Short mmCIF file of C-alpha atoms and ligand atoms in Angstrom, two decimals:
data_model
loop_
_atom_site.label_atom_id
_atom_site.label_comp_id
_atom_site.label_asym_id
_atom_site.label_seq_id
_atom_site.Cartn_x
_atom_site.Cartn_y
_atom_site.Cartn_z
CA MET A 4 12.98 -51.59 -50.03
CA SER A 5 15.56 -51.19 -52.75
CA HIS A 6 17.68 -48.09 -53.22
CA TYR A 7 16.24 -47.88 -56.69
CA GLN A 8 13.02 -46.27 -57.76
CA VAL A 9 11.27 -46.36 -61.09
CA VAL A 10 12.51 -43.57 -63.37
CA LYS A 11 10.51 -40.37 -63.04
CA GLY A 12 7.85 -40.19 -65.72
CA ALA A 13 7.65 -43.98 -66.09
CA ARG A 14 5.37 -46.44 -64.28
CA ASP A 15 5.21 -50.05 -63.28
CA ILE A 16 2.01 -51.87 -64.10
CA PHE A 17 1.37 -54.60 -61.54
CA PRO A 18 -0.78 -57.71 -62.06
CA ASP A 19 -3.88 -56.17 -60.45
CA GLU A 20 -3.77 -53.22 -62.85
CA MET A 21 -2.98 -55.56 -65.74
CA VAL A 22 -6.49 -56.97 -65.30
CA GLN A 23 -7.82 -53.53 -66.19
CA TRP A 24 -5.38 -53.02 -69.06
CA LYS A 25 -6.35 -56.41 -70.50
CA HIS A 26 -10.02 -55.53 -70.27
CA ILE A 27 -9.41 -52.43 -72.37
CA GLU A 28 -7.02 -54.14 -74.76
CA ASP A 29 -9.51 -56.95 -75.35
CA VAL A 30 -12.08 -54.41 -76.51
CA MET A 31 -9.49 -52.83 -78.81
CA HIS A 32 -8.42 -56.12 -80.37
CA ARG A 33 -12.04 -57.15 -80.86
CA LEU A 34 -13.10 -53.91 -82.52
CA ALA A 35 -9.93 -53.84 -84.65
CA ARG A 36 -11.07 -57.17 -86.06
CA ILE A 37 -14.57 -55.87 -86.66
CA TYR A 38 -13.20 -52.84 -88.53
CA GLY A 39 -10.68 -54.98 -90.43
CA PHE A 40 -7.42 -53.66 -88.94
CA SER A 41 -4.44 -56.00 -88.40
CA GLU A 42 -1.91 -55.62 -85.61
CA ILE A 43 1.62 -54.38 -86.26
CA ARG A 44 4.67 -54.00 -84.00
CA THR A 45 7.67 -51.93 -84.94
CA PRO A 46 10.96 -51.38 -83.06
CA VAL A 47 11.02 -48.93 -80.15
CA PHE A 48 13.80 -46.99 -81.85
CA GLU A 49 14.26 -45.57 -85.32
CA TYR A 50 16.88 -43.43 -87.01
CA THR A 51 16.38 -39.89 -85.71
CA GLU A 52 15.93 -38.42 -89.21
CA LEU A 53 12.68 -40.38 -89.57
CA PHE A 54 11.04 -38.29 -86.85
CA GLN A 55 12.66 -35.05 -87.94
CA ARG A 56 11.27 -35.52 -91.45
CA SER A 57 7.82 -36.70 -90.44
CA ILE A 58 6.80 -34.98 -87.21
CA GLY A 59 8.71 -31.86 -88.25
CA SER A 60 11.83 -30.16 -86.89
CA SER A 61 9.93 -27.16 -85.60
CA THR A 62 7.56 -29.18 -83.40
CA ASP A 63 7.95 -29.45 -79.61
CA ILE A 64 8.33 -33.20 -79.94
CA VAL A 65 11.34 -33.07 -82.24
CA GLY A 66 12.71 -29.82 -80.80
CA LYS A 67 12.94 -30.86 -77.17
CA GLU A 68 11.15 -34.05 -76.27
CA MET A 69 13.05 -36.85 -77.98
CA PHE A 70 15.33 -39.35 -76.26
CA THR A 71 18.14 -39.45 -78.79
CA PHE A 72 21.46 -41.25 -78.55
CA PHE A 73 24.45 -42.29 -80.58
CA PRO A 74 24.83 -46.02 -79.99
CA ASP A 75 28.04 -46.65 -81.92
CA GLY A 76 29.88 -43.42 -81.30
CA SER A 77 29.21 -42.91 -85.01
CA GLY A 78 27.40 -39.98 -86.53
CA ARG A 79 24.03 -41.65 -87.01
CA SER A 80 21.77 -41.19 -84.02
CA ILE A 81 18.73 -43.20 -83.09
CA THR A 82 15.69 -42.03 -81.13
CA LEU A 83 13.17 -43.79 -78.90
CA ARG A 84 9.94 -43.43 -80.86
CA PRO A 85 7.80 -40.51 -79.64
CA GLU A 86 4.83 -41.71 -81.73
CA MET A 87 3.93 -44.59 -84.01
CA THR A 88 2.72 -43.14 -87.29
CA ALA A 89 6.17 -42.48 -88.75
CA GLY A 90 7.48 -45.95 -87.86
CA VAL A 91 4.41 -47.69 -89.25
CA MET A 92 4.70 -45.78 -92.53
CA ARG A 93 8.44 -46.48 -92.66
CA ALA A 94 7.80 -50.19 -92.15
CA ALA A 95 5.04 -50.30 -94.78
CA LEU A 96 7.21 -48.54 -97.37
CA GLN A 97 10.26 -50.65 -96.59
CA LYS A 98 8.29 -53.90 -97.03
CA ASN A 99 6.40 -52.49 -100.01
CA LEU A 100 3.22 -53.60 -98.28
CA LEU A 101 0.97 -51.60 -100.57
CA ALA A 102 2.09 -53.67 -103.55
CA SER A 103 0.36 -56.72 -102.08
CA ALA A 104 -2.85 -54.90 -101.15
CA PRO A 105 -3.37 -51.25 -102.05
CA VAL A 106 -5.12 -50.46 -98.77
CA GLN A 107 -3.44 -51.50 -95.55
CA LYS A 108 -5.28 -51.15 -92.26
CA LEU A 109 -2.92 -51.48 -89.32
CA TYR A 110 -3.27 -50.98 -85.58
CA TYR A 111 -1.03 -51.11 -82.54
CA ILE A 112 -0.86 -50.91 -78.76
CA SER A 113 2.69 -49.73 -78.12
CA GLU A 114 5.03 -47.86 -75.79
CA LEU A 115 6.31 -44.41 -76.66
CA PHE A 116 8.80 -41.99 -75.18
CA ARG A 117 8.67 -38.21 -74.88
CA LYS A 118 10.93 -36.14 -72.65
CA GLU A 119 8.11 -34.01 -71.28
CA ARG A 120 7.83 -32.68 -67.74
CA PRO A 121 5.97 -35.45 -65.95
CA GLN A 122 2.59 -34.61 -64.41
CA ALA A 123 -0.79 -36.28 -64.00
CA GLY A 124 -1.63 -37.82 -67.37
CA ARG A 125 1.74 -36.94 -68.84
CA GLN A 126 4.55 -39.46 -68.73
CA ARG A 127 7.91 -39.93 -70.33
CA GLN A 128 7.08 -43.50 -71.20
CA PHE A 129 3.44 -44.00 -72.13
CA SER A 130 1.37 -46.21 -74.42
CA GLN A 131 -0.94 -45.58 -77.28
CA PHE A 132 -3.60 -47.59 -78.98
CA GLY A 133 -3.78 -46.39 -82.56
CA ALA A 134 -4.68 -47.22 -86.12
CA GLU A 135 -3.22 -46.23 -89.47
CA LEU A 136 -5.14 -46.63 -92.70
CA LEU A 137 -2.65 -46.52 -95.58
CA GLY A 138 -3.55 -46.29 -99.26
CA ALA A 139 -6.80 -44.35 -98.97
CA SER A 140 -7.80 -41.01 -97.52
CA SER A 141 -11.19 -40.46 -99.06
CA PRO A 142 -13.77 -38.85 -96.76
CA ALA A 143 -15.06 -42.36 -96.03
CA ALA A 144 -11.57 -43.56 -95.07
CA VAL A 145 -11.08 -40.62 -92.71
CA ALA A 146 -14.57 -41.11 -91.30
CA GLU A 147 -13.85 -44.78 -90.79
CA VAL A 148 -10.81 -44.19 -88.58
CA ILE A 149 -12.80 -41.70 -86.51
CA MET A 150 -15.71 -44.13 -86.23
CA PHE A 151 -13.33 -46.89 -85.14
CA MET A 152 -11.86 -44.66 -82.42
CA MET A 153 -15.24 -43.43 -81.18
CA HIS A 154 -16.61 -46.97 -81.23
CA VAL A 155 -13.86 -48.05 -78.83
CA PHE A 156 -14.75 -45.21 -76.42
CA ASP A 157 -18.39 -46.14 -76.71
CA GLU A 158 -17.79 -49.81 -76.08
CA LEU A 159 -15.74 -48.92 -72.99
CA GLY A 160 -18.67 -46.85 -71.73
CA LEU A 161 -16.91 -43.46 -71.62
CA SER A 162 -18.96 -40.31 -71.39
CA GLY A 163 -18.05 -36.63 -71.26
CA LEU A 164 -16.05 -36.78 -74.49
CA ARG A 165 -15.70 -33.97 -76.96
CA LEU A 166 -14.57 -34.59 -80.53
CA ARG A 167 -13.13 -31.46 -82.10
CA ILE A 168 -12.41 -31.46 -85.79
CA ASN A 169 -10.90 -29.11 -88.33
CA SER A 170 -9.70 -29.03 -91.90
CA LEU A 171 -6.12 -27.91 -92.37
CA GLY A 172 -6.66 -27.79 -96.12
CA SER A 173 -4.22 -28.80 -98.82
CA ILE A 174 -0.53 -27.96 -98.64
CA ASP A 175 -1.19 -25.01 -100.99
CA ASP A 176 -4.13 -23.79 -98.91
CA ARG A 177 -1.88 -23.79 -95.87
CA ARG A 178 0.97 -22.03 -97.63
CA ARG A 179 -1.35 -19.19 -98.56
CA TYR A 180 -2.80 -19.10 -95.08
CA ARG A 181 0.63 -19.05 -93.41
CA GLU A 182 1.47 -15.92 -95.32
CA ALA A 183 -1.79 -14.26 -94.37
CA LEU A 184 -1.32 -15.23 -90.73
CA ARG A 185 2.25 -13.90 -90.61
CA ALA A 186 1.13 -10.64 -92.17
CA TYR A 187 -1.51 -10.32 -89.45
CA LEU A 188 0.84 -11.29 -86.59
CA ALA A 189 3.81 -9.14 -87.69
CA PRO A 190 2.47 -5.89 -86.12
CA HIS A 191 1.85 -7.85 -82.88
CA TYR A 192 5.32 -9.41 -82.87
CA ASP A 193 6.44 -7.48 -79.77
CA ARG A 194 3.55 -8.92 -77.78
CA LEU A 195 4.23 -12.53 -78.75
CA ASP A 196 5.63 -14.83 -76.06
CA ASP A 197 8.92 -16.67 -76.63
CA ALA A 198 7.33 -19.87 -77.88
CA SER A 199 5.15 -17.96 -80.34
CA ARG A 200 8.09 -15.92 -81.63
CA GLU A 201 9.91 -19.13 -82.29
CA ARG A 202 6.86 -20.45 -84.15
CA PHE A 203 6.33 -17.22 -86.06
CA GLU A 204 8.98 -18.11 -88.62
CA LYS A 205 8.87 -21.87 -88.67
CA ASN A 206 5.28 -22.78 -88.02
CA PRO A 207 2.96 -19.84 -87.27
CA LEU A 208 -0.15 -22.07 -87.34
CA ARG A 209 0.91 -23.51 -84.00
CA ILE A 210 0.42 -20.05 -82.43
CA LEU A 211 -3.30 -20.58 -83.04
CA ASP A 212 -3.63 -23.25 -80.37
CA SER A 213 -1.40 -21.56 -77.79
CA LYS A 214 -2.66 -22.00 -74.22
CA ASN A 215 -1.41 -18.52 -73.22
CA PRO A 216 -4.45 -16.20 -72.77
CA ASP A 217 -2.47 -13.23 -74.13
CA MET A 218 -1.76 -15.17 -77.31
CA GLN A 219 -5.37 -16.28 -77.51
CA GLU A 220 -6.40 -12.64 -77.39
CA ILE A 221 -4.12 -11.79 -80.31
CA VAL A 222 -5.20 -14.87 -82.24
CA ALA A 223 -8.89 -13.97 -81.79
CA GLY A 224 -8.57 -11.33 -84.49
CA ALA A 225 -6.41 -13.39 -86.85
CA PRO A 226 -7.59 -14.43 -90.31
CA ARG A 227 -9.20 -17.88 -90.28
CA LEU A 228 -7.73 -20.92 -91.90
CA HIS A 229 -11.16 -22.04 -93.09
CA GLU A 230 -11.51 -18.84 -95.08
CA HIS A 231 -8.41 -19.89 -97.02
CA LEU A 232 -9.54 -23.39 -97.84
CA GLY A 233 -9.87 -24.29 -101.50
CA ASP A 234 -13.05 -25.86 -102.90
CA GLU A 235 -11.61 -29.34 -102.77
CA ALA A 236 -10.77 -29.11 -99.07
CA ARG A 237 -14.21 -27.70 -98.25
CA ARG A 238 -15.97 -30.43 -100.17
CA ASP A 239 -13.82 -33.10 -98.58
CA PHE A 240 -14.41 -31.77 -95.07
CA ASP A 241 -18.18 -31.55 -95.59
CA GLN A 242 -18.25 -35.16 -96.69
CA VAL A 243 -16.28 -36.32 -93.66
CA LEU A 244 -18.68 -34.42 -91.41
CA GLY A 245 -21.64 -35.88 -93.27
CA TYR A 246 -20.45 -39.41 -92.55
CA LEU A 247 -19.98 -38.59 -88.87
CA SER A 248 -23.43 -37.04 -88.56
CA GLY A 249 -24.92 -39.99 -90.39
CA ARG A 250 -23.43 -42.25 -87.78
CA GLY A 251 -24.69 -40.06 -84.93
CA ILE A 252 -21.21 -38.98 -83.84
CA ASP A 253 -21.21 -35.59 -82.12
CA TYR A 254 -18.43 -33.24 -83.11
CA ARG A 255 -17.58 -29.62 -82.81
CA ILE A 256 -15.75 -27.81 -85.59
CA ASP A 257 -12.76 -26.03 -84.06
CA HIS A 258 -11.09 -23.73 -86.56
CA LEU A 259 -8.13 -23.26 -84.21
CA LEU A 260 -7.30 -26.96 -83.93
CA VAL A 261 -3.86 -27.50 -85.48
CA ARG A 262 -2.23 -30.47 -83.64
CA GLY A 263 1.39 -30.75 -82.64
CA LEU A 264 2.67 -32.86 -85.52
CA ASP A 265 3.45 -31.44 -88.95
CA TYR A 266 2.37 -34.27 -91.21
CA TYR A 267 -1.35 -33.52 -91.27
CA SER A 268 -3.34 -32.01 -94.09
CA TYR A 269 -7.09 -31.79 -94.67
CA THR A 270 -8.95 -33.34 -91.70
CA ALA A 271 -7.40 -33.29 -88.22
CA PHE A 272 -9.22 -34.12 -85.00
CA GLU A 273 -8.77 -34.48 -81.27
CA VAL A 274 -10.86 -35.98 -78.47
CA THR A 275 -10.82 -34.51 -74.99
CA SER A 276 -12.42 -35.87 -71.85
CA THR A 277 -14.01 -33.89 -69.02
CA ALA A 278 -12.80 -36.66 -66.67
CA LEU A 279 -9.18 -35.62 -67.27
CA GLY A 280 -7.32 -32.68 -65.73
CA ALA A 281 -4.98 -30.27 -67.49
CA GLN A 282 -3.82 -33.01 -69.86
CA ASP A 283 -7.28 -33.62 -71.23
CA ALA A 284 -6.46 -34.87 -74.74
CA LEU A 285 -7.45 -38.50 -74.88
CA GLY A 286 -6.60 -39.03 -78.51
CA GLY A 287 -6.13 -37.41 -81.85
CA GLY A 288 -5.27 -37.95 -85.44
CA GLY A 289 -5.97 -36.95 -88.99
CA ARG A 290 -5.08 -37.35 -92.61
CA TYR A 291 -1.45 -37.37 -93.69
CA ASP A 292 -1.08 -37.87 -97.43
CA SER A 293 2.35 -36.31 -97.79
CA LEU A 294 4.13 -38.32 -95.10
CA ALA A 295 5.22 -41.06 -97.52
CA LEU A 296 6.72 -38.49 -99.89
CA GLU A 297 8.55 -36.89 -96.96
CA LEU A 298 10.04 -40.30 -96.21
CA GLY A 299 11.35 -40.64 -99.76
CA SER A 300 8.57 -42.66 -101.37
CA SER A 301 8.30 -42.02 -105.11
CA LYS A 302 4.50 -42.18 -104.85
CA GLU A 303 2.11 -40.37 -102.57
CA VAL A 304 0.41 -42.70 -100.10
CA PRO A 305 -2.93 -41.28 -99.00
CA ALA A 306 -3.37 -42.09 -95.33
CA ALA A 307 -5.24 -41.31 -92.13
CA GLY A 308 -5.05 -42.52 -88.55
CA PHE A 309 -5.50 -41.84 -84.87
CA ALA A 310 -3.87 -42.64 -81.54
CA VAL A 311 -5.34 -42.75 -78.05
CA GLY A 312 -3.26 -42.45 -74.87
CA MET A 313 -3.76 -45.66 -72.87
CA GLU A 314 -2.83 -44.18 -69.48
CA ARG A 315 -5.23 -41.27 -69.96
CA LEU A 316 -7.92 -43.69 -71.03
CA LEU A 317 -7.40 -45.60 -67.78
CA ILE A 318 -7.54 -42.39 -65.72
CA ALA A 319 -10.79 -41.33 -67.40
CA MET A 320 -12.33 -44.78 -66.97
CA GLN A 321 -11.24 -44.93 -63.33
CA LYS A 322 -12.88 -41.55 -62.67
CA GLN A 323 -16.08 -42.76 -64.26
CA GLY A 324 -16.08 -46.07 -62.38
CA LEU A 325 -15.77 -48.08 -65.59
CA LEU A 326 -12.80 -50.26 -64.68
CA PRO A 327 -13.32 -53.88 -63.64
CA GLU A 328 -12.19 -54.85 -60.15
CA ALA A 329 -8.40 -55.02 -60.10
CA VAL A 330 -8.11 -58.65 -59.05
CA PRO A 331 -6.25 -61.18 -61.16
CA ALA A 332 -8.17 -64.40 -61.83
CA GLY A 333 -7.36 -67.09 -59.27
CA PRO A 334 -6.26 -70.65 -60.11
CA GLU A 335 -8.80 -73.41 -60.57
CA VAL A 336 -7.20 -75.45 -57.81
CA CYS A 337 -4.71 -75.02 -55.03
CA ILE A 338 -2.95 -78.21 -53.94
CA ILE A 339 -2.66 -78.36 -50.16
CA VAL A 340 0.28 -80.39 -48.82
CA PRO A 341 -0.28 -81.08 -45.09
CA GLN A 342 3.11 -82.83 -44.62
CA GLN A 343 6.15 -81.60 -46.46
CA GLU A 344 7.61 -85.13 -46.82
CA PHE A 345 4.93 -85.71 -49.51
CA PHE A 346 5.72 -82.52 -51.36
CA ASP A 347 7.38 -84.22 -54.35
CA GLN A 348 4.39 -86.47 -55.01
CA ALA A 349 2.05 -83.48 -54.68
CA PHE A 350 4.31 -81.50 -57.03
CA ALA A 351 4.01 -84.32 -59.62
CA ILE A 352 0.20 -84.19 -59.28
CA ALA A 353 0.33 -80.43 -59.91
CA ALA A 354 2.26 -81.12 -63.13
CA ARG A 355 -0.33 -83.72 -64.13
CA LEU A 356 -3.23 -81.31 -63.53
CA ARG A 357 -1.49 -78.63 -65.58
CA ASP A 358 -1.06 -81.14 -68.41
CA GLU A 359 -4.83 -81.57 -68.20
CA GLY A 360 -5.21 -77.83 -68.77
CA ILE A 361 -6.25 -77.07 -65.20
CA SER A 362 -4.84 -73.90 -63.70
CA THR A 363 -3.04 -75.19 -60.60
CA ALA A 364 -1.19 -73.58 -57.70
CA ILE A 365 1.00 -75.30 -55.11
CA ASP A 366 2.89 -73.75 -52.24
CA LEU A 367 6.61 -73.53 -53.04
CA ALA A 368 7.72 -71.96 -49.77
CA GLY A 369 7.19 -74.95 -47.43
CA ARG A 370 4.48 -73.21 -45.41
CA SER A 371 2.10 -74.75 -42.88
CA MET A 372 -1.23 -76.19 -43.99
CA LYS A 373 -3.04 -73.27 -42.38
CA ALA A 374 -0.91 -70.78 -44.29
CA GLN A 375 -1.47 -72.73 -47.53
CA LEU A 376 -5.25 -72.55 -47.06
CA ARG A 377 -5.09 -68.86 -46.28
CA GLU A 378 -3.07 -68.34 -49.46
CA ALA A 379 -5.61 -70.36 -51.49
CA GLY A 380 -8.30 -67.97 -50.25
CA ARG A 381 -6.21 -64.91 -50.98
CA MET A 382 -5.56 -66.10 -54.53
CA ARG A 383 -9.28 -66.81 -54.93
CA ALA A 384 -8.65 -70.42 -55.93
CA ALA A 385 -11.90 -72.16 -56.84
CA SER A 386 -10.98 -75.36 -55.02
CA ALA A 387 -8.39 -77.02 -52.78
CA LEU A 388 -7.09 -80.55 -53.33
CA PHE A 389 -5.51 -82.19 -50.27
CA VAL A 390 -2.49 -84.40 -51.00
CA GLY A 391 -1.12 -86.09 -47.87
CA GLY A 392 0.23 -89.54 -46.95
CA ASP A 393 -3.20 -91.18 -46.47
CA GLU A 394 -4.51 -89.76 -49.72
CA LEU A 395 -1.49 -90.95 -51.66
CA SER A 396 -1.76 -94.49 -50.31
CA SER A 397 -5.54 -94.72 -50.78
CA GLY A 398 -5.63 -92.88 -54.11
CA MET A 399 -8.63 -90.86 -52.84
CA PHE A 400 -8.29 -87.09 -52.44
CA PRO A 401 -10.54 -84.59 -50.63
CA LEU A 402 -11.53 -81.85 -53.06
CA LYS A 403 -12.95 -78.79 -51.36
CA ASP A 404 -15.06 -76.32 -53.30
CA LEU A 405 -13.87 -73.05 -51.77
CA ASP A 406 -16.80 -71.03 -53.09
CA ALA A 407 -19.49 -73.38 -51.79
CA SER A 408 -17.42 -74.66 -48.84
CA SER A 409 -18.53 -78.21 -49.72
CA GLN A 410 -16.18 -81.15 -49.94
CA GLU A 411 -16.10 -84.55 -51.60
CA THR A 412 -13.49 -87.28 -51.76
CA LEU A 413 -12.57 -88.43 -55.26
CA SER A 414 -9.97 -90.37 -57.20
CA LEU A 415 -7.51 -88.15 -59.07
CA GLU A 416 -9.42 -88.82 -62.32
CA GLY A 417 -12.70 -87.99 -60.59
CA ALA A 418 -11.23 -84.75 -59.21
CA ILE A 419 -9.97 -83.76 -62.66
CA ALA A 420 -13.39 -84.40 -64.18
CA ARG A 421 -15.11 -82.39 -61.43
CA MET A 422 -12.75 -79.40 -61.84
CA ARG A 423 -13.24 -79.47 -65.60
CA GLU A 424 -17.00 -79.43 -65.16
CA ARG A 425 -16.78 -76.50 -62.80
CA SER A 426 -14.52 -74.42 -65.01
CA ILE A 427 -16.80 -75.03 -68.00
CA THR A 428 -19.87 -73.86 -66.07
CA LYS A 429 -17.91 -70.84 -64.88
CA GLN A 430 -16.91 -69.88 -68.43
CA GLU A 431 -20.49 -70.16 -69.58
CA GLN A 432 -21.61 -67.64 -66.99
CA PRO A 433 -21.89 -64.11 -68.42
P1 LIG B 507 -0.60 -37.19 -80.30
O1 LIG B 507 -1.73 -36.22 -80.23
O2 LIG B 507 0.77 -36.66 -80.16
O3 LIG B 507 -0.78 -37.93 -81.70
O4 LIG B 507 -0.81 -38.33 -79.23
C1 LIG B 507 -2.02 -39.04 -79.12
C2 LIG B 507 -2.39 -39.26 -77.66
O5 LIG B 507 -1.30 -39.86 -76.94
C3 LIG B 507 -2.67 -37.98 -76.89
O6 LIG B 507 -3.98 -37.52 -77.14
C4 LIG B 507 -2.50 -38.46 -75.46
O7 LIG B 507 -3.66 -39.13 -75.00
C5 LIG B 507 -1.38 -39.46 -75.58
N1 LIG B 507 -0.10 -38.85 -75.14
C6 LIG B 507 0.72 -38.06 -75.84
N2 LIG B 507 1.78 -37.69 -75.11
C7 LIG B 507 1.65 -38.28 -73.90
C8 LIG B 507 2.43 -38.31 -72.69
N3 LIG B 507 3.58 -37.67 -72.59
N4 LIG B 507 1.95 -39.03 -71.64
C9 LIG B 507 0.78 -39.71 -71.73
N5 LIG B 507 0.02 -39.72 -72.84
C10 LIG B 507 0.44 -39.03 -73.91
C11 LIG B 507 0.09 -38.86 -82.19
O8 LIG B 507 0.96 -39.39 -81.55
C12 LIG B 507 -0.19 -39.24 -83.63
N6 LIG B 507 0.79 -40.28 -84.03
C13 LIG B 507 -1.60 -39.74 -83.81
C14 LIG B 507 -1.89 -40.18 -85.20
C15 LIG B 507 -1.97 -41.45 -85.64
N7 LIG B 507 -2.08 -39.40 -86.24
C16 LIG B 507 -2.27 -40.13 -87.31
N8 LIG B 507 -2.16 -41.38 -86.96
#
């Protein structure tokens, strides 16, 4: 064992687990295509101001969870991205993507970094699958991103999900509401906990979704955001809900849902899973029309998106028995070399088989024939091809079907043809 351990809050993903990740990612890539989203990758770091402007300086993420450093000893710091939305919008604006097509539908599966206290379902490095629809935020556009997200959950077979949804109204609606909320909370100020006092000035809406039961008690009597929504926000929200109902998507309106990022307006939503523990948020998102302006764009870019935590998705699927067996696919053939003096010829045959597109393994550690066969079984190789002195001089090689335990002796060409046949039949199986 090494002296070194993986950093707390980060995880290694080994090949057996990768099988399960790939299964999930395949579904995501496939549905992204069906919904017309194209994949984007952006750098893992951005200038710190990008996140301060977009996520908001008063949020937990920007306030205490960012990994920020000064790479050049200069004044300009960079930060490991704590989320993707800001970077995707930055990239789209920088490239002027919307000039080529006014609606851009982008998705990603990417690593993020938040300096949170690690616990089950909460890591310091984690991944999200997410989508950002830029250039439209009509009720249909918002409904479409929600449908896309829910479709992925559905396709993966998840149950026990709850979609909560709220309208945060326009910026003006919220300004009016903030004042009303502060006026209500002011007489209770002495009873507010430290976090809520901090939020009182900067972002009192965040007090609404406090987990502290004492705060929840105070909040219970607070004026409601939905009572401060203008006609436009109400109409918009009703239409979004109408699309969801039309599609048979269950939701629950949660007037206290605010979300921990400042860029949202109008619709915001979150999905929780009963299969998860304390960290039960599987994904969330919403509409964020003013983000582009915050980032210095001269024009508003209507937008909406969502992100789903990959690790939490895996935990939920594991709990519900939805993950495929964690066994990497074995090679088509394992070359068995009974005498090491013929290794080089056998190694050349392995190269030849690989050129033919056949997945081939050969022992590189000089082990005994028995050990090689054991390894072929462990790897779940479909067949074993014996390459020894007699075989090389006769040009005829025993090919053993390890599944059926049958064996035939073939020329190299014959063996290649047989393996091809077998892998085609295997692929055709469901
Ligand atoms: P978020 O709610 O901060 O939204 O994160 C989305 C999901 O990422 C969470 O529901 C959770 O599953 C996962 N997640 C967050 N933090 C952690 C962590 N420390 N460890 C493991 N999983 C975590 C956003 O990030 C927005 N950018 C979503 C969005 C996209 N809004 C519009 N477009």
